[in-house]
mmCIF file of C-alpha atoms (C1' of nucleotides) in Angstrom:
data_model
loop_
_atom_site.group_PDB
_atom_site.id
_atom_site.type_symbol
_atom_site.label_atom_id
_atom_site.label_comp_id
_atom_site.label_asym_id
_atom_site.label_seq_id
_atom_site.Cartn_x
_atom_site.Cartn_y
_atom_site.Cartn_z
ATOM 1 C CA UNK A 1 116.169 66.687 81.137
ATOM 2 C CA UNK A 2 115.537 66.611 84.734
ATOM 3 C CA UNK A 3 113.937 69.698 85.825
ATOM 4 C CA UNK A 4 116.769 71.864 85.820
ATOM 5 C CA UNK A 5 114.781 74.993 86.903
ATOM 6 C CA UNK A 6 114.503 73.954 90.134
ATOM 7 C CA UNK A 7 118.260 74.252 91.002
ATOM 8 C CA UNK A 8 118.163 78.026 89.461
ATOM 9 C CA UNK A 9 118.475 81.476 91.001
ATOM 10 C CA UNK A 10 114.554 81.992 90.350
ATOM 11 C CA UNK A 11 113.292 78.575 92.226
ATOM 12 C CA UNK A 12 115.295 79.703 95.209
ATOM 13 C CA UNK A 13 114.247 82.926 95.700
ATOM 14 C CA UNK A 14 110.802 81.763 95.099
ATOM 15 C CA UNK A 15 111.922 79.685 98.319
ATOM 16 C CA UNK A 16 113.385 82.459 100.253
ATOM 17 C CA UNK A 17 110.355 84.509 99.820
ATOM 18 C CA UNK A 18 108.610 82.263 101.336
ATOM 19 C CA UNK A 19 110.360 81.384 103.713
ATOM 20 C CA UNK A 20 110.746 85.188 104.981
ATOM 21 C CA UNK A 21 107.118 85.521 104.631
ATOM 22 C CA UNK A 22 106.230 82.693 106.665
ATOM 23 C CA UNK A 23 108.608 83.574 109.323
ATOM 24 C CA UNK A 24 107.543 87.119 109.351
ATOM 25 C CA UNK A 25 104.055 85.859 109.851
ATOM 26 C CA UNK A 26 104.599 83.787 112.854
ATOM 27 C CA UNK A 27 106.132 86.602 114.518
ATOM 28 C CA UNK A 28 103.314 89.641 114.094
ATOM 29 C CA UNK A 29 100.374 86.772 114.224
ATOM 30 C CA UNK A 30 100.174 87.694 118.217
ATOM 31 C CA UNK A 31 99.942 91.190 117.114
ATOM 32 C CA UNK A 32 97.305 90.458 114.690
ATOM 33 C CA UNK A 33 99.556 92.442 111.512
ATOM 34 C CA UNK A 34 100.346 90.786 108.612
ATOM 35 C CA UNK A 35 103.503 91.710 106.289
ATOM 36 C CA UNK A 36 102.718 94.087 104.308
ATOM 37 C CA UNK A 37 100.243 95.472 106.782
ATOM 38 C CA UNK A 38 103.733 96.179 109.508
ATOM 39 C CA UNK A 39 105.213 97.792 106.127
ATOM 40 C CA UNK A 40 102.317 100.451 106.182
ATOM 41 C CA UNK A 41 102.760 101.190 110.290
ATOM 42 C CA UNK A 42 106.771 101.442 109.565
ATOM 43 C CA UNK A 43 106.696 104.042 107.258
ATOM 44 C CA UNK A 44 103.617 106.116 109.423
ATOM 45 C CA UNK A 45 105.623 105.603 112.550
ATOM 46 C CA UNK A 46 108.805 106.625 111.376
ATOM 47 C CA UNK A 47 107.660 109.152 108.492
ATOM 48 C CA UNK A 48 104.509 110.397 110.056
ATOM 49 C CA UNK A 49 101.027 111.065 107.678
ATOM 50 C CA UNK A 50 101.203 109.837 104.347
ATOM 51 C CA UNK A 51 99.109 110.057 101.323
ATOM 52 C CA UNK A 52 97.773 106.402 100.525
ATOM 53 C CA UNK A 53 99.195 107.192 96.570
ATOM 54 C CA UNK A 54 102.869 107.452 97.712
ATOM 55 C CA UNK A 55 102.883 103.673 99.164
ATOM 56 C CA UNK A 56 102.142 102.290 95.565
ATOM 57 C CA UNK A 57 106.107 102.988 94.723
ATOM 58 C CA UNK A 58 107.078 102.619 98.342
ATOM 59 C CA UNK A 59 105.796 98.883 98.363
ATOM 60 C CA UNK A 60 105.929 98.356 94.361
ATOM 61 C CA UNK A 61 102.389 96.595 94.574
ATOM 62 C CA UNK A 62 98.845 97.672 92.450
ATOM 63 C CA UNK A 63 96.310 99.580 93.429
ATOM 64 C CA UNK A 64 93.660 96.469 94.706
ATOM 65 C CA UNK A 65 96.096 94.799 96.904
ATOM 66 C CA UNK A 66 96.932 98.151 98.590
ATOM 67 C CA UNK A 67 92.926 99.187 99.224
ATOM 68 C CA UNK A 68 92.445 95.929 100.842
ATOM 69 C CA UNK A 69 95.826 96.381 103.007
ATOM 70 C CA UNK A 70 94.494 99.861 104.046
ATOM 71 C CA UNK A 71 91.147 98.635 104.514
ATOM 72 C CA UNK A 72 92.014 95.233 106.936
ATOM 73 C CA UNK A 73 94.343 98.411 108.823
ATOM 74 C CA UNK A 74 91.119 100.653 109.146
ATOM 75 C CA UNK A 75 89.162 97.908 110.163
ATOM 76 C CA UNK A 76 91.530 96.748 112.895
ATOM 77 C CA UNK A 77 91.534 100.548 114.139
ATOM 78 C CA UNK A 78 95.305 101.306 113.617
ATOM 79 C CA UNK A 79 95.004 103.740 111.120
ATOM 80 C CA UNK A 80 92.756 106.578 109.882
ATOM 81 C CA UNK A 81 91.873 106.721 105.905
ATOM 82 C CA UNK A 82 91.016 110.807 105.814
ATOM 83 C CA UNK A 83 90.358 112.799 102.346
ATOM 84 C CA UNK A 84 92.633 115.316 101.763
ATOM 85 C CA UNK A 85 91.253 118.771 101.755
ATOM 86 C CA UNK A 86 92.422 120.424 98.363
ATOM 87 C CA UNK A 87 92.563 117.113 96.349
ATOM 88 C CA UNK A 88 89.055 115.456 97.001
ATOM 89 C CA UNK A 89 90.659 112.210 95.281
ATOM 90 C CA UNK A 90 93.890 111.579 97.777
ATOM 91 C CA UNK A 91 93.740 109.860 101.005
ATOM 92 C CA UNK A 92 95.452 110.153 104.033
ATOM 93 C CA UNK A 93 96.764 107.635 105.920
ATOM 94 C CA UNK A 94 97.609 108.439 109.913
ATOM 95 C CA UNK A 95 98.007 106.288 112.812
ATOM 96 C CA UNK A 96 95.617 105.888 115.377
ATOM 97 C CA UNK A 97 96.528 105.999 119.056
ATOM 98 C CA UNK A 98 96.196 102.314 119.248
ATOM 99 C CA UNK A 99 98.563 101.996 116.120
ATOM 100 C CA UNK A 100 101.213 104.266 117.323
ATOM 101 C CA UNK A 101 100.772 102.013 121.003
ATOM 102 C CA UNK A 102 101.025 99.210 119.089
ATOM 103 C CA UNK A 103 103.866 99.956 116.786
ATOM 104 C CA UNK A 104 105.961 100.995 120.597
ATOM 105 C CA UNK A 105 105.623 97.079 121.341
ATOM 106 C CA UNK A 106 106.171 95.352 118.156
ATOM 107 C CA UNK A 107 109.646 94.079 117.624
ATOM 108 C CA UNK A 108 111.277 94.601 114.238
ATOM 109 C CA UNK A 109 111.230 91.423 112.250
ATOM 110 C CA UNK A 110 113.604 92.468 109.281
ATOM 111 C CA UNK A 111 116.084 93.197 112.087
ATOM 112 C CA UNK A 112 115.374 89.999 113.603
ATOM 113 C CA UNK A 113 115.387 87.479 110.147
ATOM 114 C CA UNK A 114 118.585 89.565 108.423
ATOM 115 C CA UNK A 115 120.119 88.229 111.428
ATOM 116 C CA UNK A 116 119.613 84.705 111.021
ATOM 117 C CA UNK A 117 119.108 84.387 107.592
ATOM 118 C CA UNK A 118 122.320 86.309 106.181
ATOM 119 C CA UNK A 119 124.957 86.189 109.273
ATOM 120 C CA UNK A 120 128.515 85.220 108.781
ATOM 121 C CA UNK A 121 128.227 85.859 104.578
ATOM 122 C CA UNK A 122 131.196 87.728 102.919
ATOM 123 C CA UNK A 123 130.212 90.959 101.973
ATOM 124 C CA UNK A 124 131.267 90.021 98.019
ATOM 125 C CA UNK A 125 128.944 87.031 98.001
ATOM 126 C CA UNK A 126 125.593 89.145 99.310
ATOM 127 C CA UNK A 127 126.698 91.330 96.508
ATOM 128 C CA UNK A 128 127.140 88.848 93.912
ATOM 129 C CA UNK A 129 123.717 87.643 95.013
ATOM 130 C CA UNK A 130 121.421 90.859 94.518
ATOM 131 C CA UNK A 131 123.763 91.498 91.775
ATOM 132 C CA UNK A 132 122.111 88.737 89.872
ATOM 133 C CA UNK A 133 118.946 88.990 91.492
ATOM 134 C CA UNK A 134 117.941 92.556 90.853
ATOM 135 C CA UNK A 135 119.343 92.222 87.418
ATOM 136 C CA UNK A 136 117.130 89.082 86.568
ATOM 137 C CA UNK A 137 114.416 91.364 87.832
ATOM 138 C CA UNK A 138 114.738 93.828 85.571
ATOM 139 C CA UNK A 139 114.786 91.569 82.613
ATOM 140 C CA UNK A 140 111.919 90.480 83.205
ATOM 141 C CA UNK A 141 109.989 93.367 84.247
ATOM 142 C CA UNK A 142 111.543 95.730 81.317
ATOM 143 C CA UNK A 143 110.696 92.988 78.856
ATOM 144 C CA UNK A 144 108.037 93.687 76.068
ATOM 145 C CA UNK A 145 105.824 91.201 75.046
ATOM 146 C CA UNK A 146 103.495 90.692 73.016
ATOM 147 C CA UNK A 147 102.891 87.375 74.182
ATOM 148 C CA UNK A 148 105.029 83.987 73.582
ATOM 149 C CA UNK A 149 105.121 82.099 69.895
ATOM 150 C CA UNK A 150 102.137 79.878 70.204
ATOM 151 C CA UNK B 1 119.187 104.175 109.218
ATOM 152 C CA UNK B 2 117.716 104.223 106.038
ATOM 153 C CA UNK B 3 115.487 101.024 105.521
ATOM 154 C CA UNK B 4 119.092 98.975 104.773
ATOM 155 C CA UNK B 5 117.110 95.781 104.167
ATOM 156 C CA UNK B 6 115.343 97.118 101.313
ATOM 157 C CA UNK B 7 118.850 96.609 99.857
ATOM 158 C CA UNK B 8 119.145 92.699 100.921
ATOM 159 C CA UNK B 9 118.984 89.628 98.842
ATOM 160 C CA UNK B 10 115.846 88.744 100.954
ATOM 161 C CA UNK B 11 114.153 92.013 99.465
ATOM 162 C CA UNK B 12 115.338 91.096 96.180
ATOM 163 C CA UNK B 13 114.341 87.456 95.977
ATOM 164 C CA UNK B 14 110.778 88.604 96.517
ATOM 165 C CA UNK B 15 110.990 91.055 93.752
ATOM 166 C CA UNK B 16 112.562 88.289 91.916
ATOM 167 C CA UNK B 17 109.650 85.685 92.778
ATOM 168 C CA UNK B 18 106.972 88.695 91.967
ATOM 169 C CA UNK B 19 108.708 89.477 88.800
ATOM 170 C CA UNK B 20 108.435 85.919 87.490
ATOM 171 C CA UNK B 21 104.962 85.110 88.658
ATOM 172 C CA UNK B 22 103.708 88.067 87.065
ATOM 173 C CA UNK B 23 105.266 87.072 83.785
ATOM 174 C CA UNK B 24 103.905 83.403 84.202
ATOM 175 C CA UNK B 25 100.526 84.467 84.839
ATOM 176 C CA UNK B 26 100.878 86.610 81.926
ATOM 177 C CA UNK B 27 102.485 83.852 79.593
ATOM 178 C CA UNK B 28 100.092 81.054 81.253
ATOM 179 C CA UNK B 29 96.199 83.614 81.247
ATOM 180 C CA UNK B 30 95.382 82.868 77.674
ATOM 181 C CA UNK B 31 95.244 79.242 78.420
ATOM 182 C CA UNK B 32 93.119 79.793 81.806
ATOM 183 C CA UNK B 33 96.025 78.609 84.002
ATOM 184 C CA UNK B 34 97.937 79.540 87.217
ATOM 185 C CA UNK B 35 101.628 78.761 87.586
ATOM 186 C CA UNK B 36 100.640 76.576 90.258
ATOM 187 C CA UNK B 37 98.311 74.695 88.725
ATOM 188 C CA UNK B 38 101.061 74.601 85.284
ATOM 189 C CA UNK B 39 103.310 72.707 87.677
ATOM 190 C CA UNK B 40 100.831 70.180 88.431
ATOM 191 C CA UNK B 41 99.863 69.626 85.078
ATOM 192 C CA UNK B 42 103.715 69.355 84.109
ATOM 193 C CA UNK B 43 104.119 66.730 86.322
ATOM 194 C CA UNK B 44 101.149 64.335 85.238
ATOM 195 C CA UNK B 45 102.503 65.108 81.630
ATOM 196 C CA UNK B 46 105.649 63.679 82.799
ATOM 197 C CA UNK B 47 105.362 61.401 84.738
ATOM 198 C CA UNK B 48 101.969 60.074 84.704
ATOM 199 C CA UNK B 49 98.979 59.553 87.421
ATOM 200 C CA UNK B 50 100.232 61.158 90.771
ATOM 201 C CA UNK B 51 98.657 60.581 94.082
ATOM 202 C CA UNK B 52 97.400 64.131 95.248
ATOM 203 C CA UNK B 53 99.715 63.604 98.172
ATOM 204 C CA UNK B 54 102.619 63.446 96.560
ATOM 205 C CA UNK B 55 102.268 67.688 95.200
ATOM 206 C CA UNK B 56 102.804 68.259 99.012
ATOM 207 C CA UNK B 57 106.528 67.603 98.736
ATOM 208 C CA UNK B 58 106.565 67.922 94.885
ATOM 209 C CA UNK B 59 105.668 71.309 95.098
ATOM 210 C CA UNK B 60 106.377 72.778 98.462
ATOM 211 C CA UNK B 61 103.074 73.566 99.519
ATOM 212 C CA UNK B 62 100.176 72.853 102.274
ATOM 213 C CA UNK B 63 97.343 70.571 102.404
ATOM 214 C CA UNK B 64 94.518 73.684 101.753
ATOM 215 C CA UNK B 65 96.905 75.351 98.980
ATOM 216 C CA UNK B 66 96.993 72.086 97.307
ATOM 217 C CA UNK B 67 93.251 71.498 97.617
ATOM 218 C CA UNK B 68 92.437 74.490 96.156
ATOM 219 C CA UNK B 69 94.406 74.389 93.184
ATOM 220 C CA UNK B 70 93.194 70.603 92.593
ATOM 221 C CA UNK B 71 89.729 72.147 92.830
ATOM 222 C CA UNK B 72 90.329 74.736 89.947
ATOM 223 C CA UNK B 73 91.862 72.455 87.496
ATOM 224 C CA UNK B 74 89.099 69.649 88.191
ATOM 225 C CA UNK B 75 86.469 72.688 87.733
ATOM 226 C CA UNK B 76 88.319 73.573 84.498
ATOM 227 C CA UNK B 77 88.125 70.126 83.259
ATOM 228 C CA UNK B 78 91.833 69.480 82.614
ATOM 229 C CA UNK B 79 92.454 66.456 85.853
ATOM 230 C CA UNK B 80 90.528 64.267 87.485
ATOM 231 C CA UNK B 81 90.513 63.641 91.465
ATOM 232 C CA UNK B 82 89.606 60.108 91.934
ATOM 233 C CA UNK B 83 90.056 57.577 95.112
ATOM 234 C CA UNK B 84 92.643 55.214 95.224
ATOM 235 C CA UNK B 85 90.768 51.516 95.516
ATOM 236 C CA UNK B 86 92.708 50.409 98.509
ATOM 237 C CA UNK B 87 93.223 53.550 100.717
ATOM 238 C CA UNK B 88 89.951 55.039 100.560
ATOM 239 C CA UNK B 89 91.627 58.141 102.098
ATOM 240 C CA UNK B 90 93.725 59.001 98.958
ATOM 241 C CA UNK B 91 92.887 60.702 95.760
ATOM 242 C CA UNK B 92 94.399 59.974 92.013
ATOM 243 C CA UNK B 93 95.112 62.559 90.316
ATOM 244 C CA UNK B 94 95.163 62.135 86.376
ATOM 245 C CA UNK B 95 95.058 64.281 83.003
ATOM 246 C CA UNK B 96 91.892 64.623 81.517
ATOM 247 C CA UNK B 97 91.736 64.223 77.569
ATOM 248 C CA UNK B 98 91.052 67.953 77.835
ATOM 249 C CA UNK B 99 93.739 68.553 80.090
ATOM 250 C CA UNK B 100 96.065 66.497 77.467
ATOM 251 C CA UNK B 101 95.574 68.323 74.627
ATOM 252 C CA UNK B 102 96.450 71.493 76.231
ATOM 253 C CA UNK B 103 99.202 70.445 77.464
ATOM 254 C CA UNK B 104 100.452 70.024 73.735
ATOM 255 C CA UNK B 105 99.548 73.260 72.856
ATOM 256 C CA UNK B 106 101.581 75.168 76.352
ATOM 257 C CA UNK B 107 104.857 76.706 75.677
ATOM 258 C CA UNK B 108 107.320 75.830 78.462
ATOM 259 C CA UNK B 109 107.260 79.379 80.847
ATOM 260 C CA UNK B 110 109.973 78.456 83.199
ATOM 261 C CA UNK B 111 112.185 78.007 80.047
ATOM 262 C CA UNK B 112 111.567 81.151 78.160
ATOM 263 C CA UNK B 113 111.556 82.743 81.688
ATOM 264 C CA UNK B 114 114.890 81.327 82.528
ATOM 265 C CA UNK B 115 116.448 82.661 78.991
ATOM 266 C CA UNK B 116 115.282 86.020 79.962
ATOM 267 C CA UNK B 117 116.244 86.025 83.331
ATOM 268 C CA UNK B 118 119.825 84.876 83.711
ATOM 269 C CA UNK B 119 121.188 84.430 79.995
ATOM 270 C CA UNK B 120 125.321 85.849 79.904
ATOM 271 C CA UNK B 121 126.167 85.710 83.486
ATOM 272 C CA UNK B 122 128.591 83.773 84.562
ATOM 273 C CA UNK B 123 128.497 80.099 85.613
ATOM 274 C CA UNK B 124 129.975 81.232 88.980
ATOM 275 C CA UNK B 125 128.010 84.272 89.877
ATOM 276 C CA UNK B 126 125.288 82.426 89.666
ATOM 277 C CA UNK B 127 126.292 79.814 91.663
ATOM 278 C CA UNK B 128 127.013 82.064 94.370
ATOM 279 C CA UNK B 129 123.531 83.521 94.029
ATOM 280 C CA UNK B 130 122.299 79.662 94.652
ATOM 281 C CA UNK B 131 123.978 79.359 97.336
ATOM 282 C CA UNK B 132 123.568 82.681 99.522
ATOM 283 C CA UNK B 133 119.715 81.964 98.876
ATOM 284 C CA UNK B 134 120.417 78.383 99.713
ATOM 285 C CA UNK B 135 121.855 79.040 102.901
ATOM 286 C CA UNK B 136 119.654 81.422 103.944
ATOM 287 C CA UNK B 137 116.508 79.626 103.220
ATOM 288 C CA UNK B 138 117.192 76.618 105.302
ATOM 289 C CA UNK B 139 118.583 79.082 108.093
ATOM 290 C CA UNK B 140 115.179 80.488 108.131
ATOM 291 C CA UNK B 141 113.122 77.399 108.101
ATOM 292 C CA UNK B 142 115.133 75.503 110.491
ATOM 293 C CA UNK B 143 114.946 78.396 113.256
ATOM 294 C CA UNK B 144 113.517 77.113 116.313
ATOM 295 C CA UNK B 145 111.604 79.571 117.904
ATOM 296 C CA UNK B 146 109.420 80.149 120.458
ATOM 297 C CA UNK B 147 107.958 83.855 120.084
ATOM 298 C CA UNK B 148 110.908 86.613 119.628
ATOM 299 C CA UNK B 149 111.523 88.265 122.867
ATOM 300 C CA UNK B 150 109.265 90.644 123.056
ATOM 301 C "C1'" DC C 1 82.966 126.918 79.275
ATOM 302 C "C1'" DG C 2 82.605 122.171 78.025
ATOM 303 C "C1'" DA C 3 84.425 117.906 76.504
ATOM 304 C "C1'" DT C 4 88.116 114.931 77.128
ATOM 305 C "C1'" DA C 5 91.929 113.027 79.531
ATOM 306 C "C1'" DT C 6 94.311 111.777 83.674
ATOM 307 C "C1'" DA C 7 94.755 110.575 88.538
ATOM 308 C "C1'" DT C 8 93.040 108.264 92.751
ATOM 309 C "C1'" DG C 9 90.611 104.666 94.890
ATOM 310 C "C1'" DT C 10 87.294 100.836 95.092
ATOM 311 C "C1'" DT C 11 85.073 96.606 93.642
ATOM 312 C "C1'" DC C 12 84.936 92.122 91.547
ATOM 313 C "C1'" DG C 13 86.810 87.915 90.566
ATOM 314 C "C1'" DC C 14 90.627 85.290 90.384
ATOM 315 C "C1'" DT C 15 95.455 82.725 92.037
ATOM 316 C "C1'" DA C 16 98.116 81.256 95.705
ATOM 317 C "C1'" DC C 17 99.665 81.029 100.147
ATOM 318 C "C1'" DC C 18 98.834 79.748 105.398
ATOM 319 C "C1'" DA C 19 96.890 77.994 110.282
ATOM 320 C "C1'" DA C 20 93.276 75.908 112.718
ATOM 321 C "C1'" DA C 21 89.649 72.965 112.926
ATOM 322 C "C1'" DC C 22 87.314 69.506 110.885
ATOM 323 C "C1'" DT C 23 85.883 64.531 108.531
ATOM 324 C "C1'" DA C 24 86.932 60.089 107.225
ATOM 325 C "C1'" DA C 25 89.778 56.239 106.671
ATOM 326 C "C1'" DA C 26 93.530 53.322 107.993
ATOM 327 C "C1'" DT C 27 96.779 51.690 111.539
ATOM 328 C "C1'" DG C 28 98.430 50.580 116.173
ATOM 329 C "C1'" DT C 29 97.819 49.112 120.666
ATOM 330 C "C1'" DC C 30 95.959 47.012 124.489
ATOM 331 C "C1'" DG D 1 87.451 43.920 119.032
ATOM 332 C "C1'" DA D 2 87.644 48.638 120.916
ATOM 333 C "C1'" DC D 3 89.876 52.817 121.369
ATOM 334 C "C1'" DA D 4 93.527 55.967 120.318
ATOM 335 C "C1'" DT D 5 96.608 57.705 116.889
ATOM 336 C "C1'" DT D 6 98.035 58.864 112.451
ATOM 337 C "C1'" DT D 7 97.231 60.092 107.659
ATOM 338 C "C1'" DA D 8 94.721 62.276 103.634
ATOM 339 C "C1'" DG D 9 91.865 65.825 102.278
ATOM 340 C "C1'" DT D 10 88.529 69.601 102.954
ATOM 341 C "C1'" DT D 11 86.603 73.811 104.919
ATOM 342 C "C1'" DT D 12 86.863 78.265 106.942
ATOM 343 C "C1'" DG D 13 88.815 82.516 107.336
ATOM 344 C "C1'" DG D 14 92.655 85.256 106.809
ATOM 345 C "C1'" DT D 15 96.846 87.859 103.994
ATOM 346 C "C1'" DA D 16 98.796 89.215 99.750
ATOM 347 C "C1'" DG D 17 99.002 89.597 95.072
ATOM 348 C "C1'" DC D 18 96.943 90.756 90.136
ATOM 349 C "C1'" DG D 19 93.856 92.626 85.890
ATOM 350 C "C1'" DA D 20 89.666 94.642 84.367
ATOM 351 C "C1'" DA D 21 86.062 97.599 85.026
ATOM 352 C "C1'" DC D 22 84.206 101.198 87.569
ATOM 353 C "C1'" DA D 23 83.198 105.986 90.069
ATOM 354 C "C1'" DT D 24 84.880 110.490 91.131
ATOM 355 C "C1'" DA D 25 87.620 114.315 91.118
ATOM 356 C "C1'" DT D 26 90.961 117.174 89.049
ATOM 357 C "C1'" DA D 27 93.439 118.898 85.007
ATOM 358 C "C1'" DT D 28 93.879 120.020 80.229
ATOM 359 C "C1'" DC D 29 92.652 121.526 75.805
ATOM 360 C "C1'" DG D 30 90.038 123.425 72.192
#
DNA sequence: CGATATATGTTCGCTACCAAACTAAATGTC
DNA sequence: GACATTTAGTTTGGTAGCGAACATATATCG
């Protein structure tokens, strides 16, 4: 009984995550962006003003972490946080002119850590992969409960 | 060019990771516990008093991540942090009485997670999983680099 | 119209992750 | 023995994630 869990699907792409992450980091520390913060630029860069709502489902995180992602982007000055004029409750996100500057300089680290991290695979085996990945997600995050035994 | 790397197993294994530490934290809040700070407490269960260095490697973390999660279960009464008598620079770490009896009363997460997760695939698919995830996890952390281009 | 419900965001308090800079203790080296 | 180096942990300040509770604004319903 030796800690089988840590060979599994689950362990490992605890590790890749983190691994991405981490890389991902070192690369957009010298442009002072974190990872989910170059998520927000990518999609005002390439999909122009957004409402702040419709990046809930775009980055499938909660409400908190994306206030405080919007708020360390207003703060550094590379986007704008505007109400929108018939709906008093939606913001607008736009980029500044120092965010669209910035964006023209920043390489794309996806790009870049696909590369490395997946080069050279068979096609079948990727699939197999987020085969069993995306269905282990959805086990778990379509599963009811109501909390375990106890 | 449609975002393709939303698509990859790297985008997956972090939905993955999410996924399962959102049902941990769920499975684990009712006993005022973090999945980190279950693993710890698994491992003292297990194996007995641990020197606080040894989570480094144990658990594939840094020195301030480890501190901090040390610091929540000695606040929470369930270890105790205590100096080794001959290296005055490391610290014991050890179940409280406290931090014993819960233990008795936790179900296993990983487990019931695991059950969930991955139950009727096949021995092979997942396998493959293991191993694209493998692969690209040490790719990624063994990447020299000195600043991409730019 | 008014009360209630829903939608949008923020705030608070927490976990968990990191790098950089620090303290203190032990070890090596000259 | 003195000084430099290494090792163990902490602190500070940042990102990213969550639930619960809140304020406001819009929508719905009776």
């Amino acid at each position: 009984m030796e800690k089988p869990y840590l060979k599994s699907p689950g362990a490992w792409a605890k590790r890749l995550h983190l691994a991405s992450r981490s890389m991902m980091e070192r690369i957009l520390r010298p442009y002072d962006l974190g990872p989910t913060q170059w998520y927000v630029l990518y999609q005002l860069a390439n999909n122009g003003p957004t409402p702040q709502r419709d990046f809930l489902s775009l980055l499938q995180i909660e409400k908190p972490t994306l206030s405080e992602v919007v708020r360390a982007l207003v703060r550094k000055g590379f986007i704008n946080q505007t109400s929108d004029t018939n709906d008093q409750r939606q913001r607008l996100l736009t980029l500044t002119d120092t965010g669209r500057q910035l964006w023209g300089e920043l390489p794309d680290p996806i790009a870049f850590m696909q590369e490395i991290a997946f080069q050279g695979f068979d096609k079948e085996m990727l699939e197999v992969a987020v085969e069993v990945l995306k269905t282990a997600t959805e086990r778990l995050n379509t599963y009811k409960f109501d909390g375990v035994e106890k």
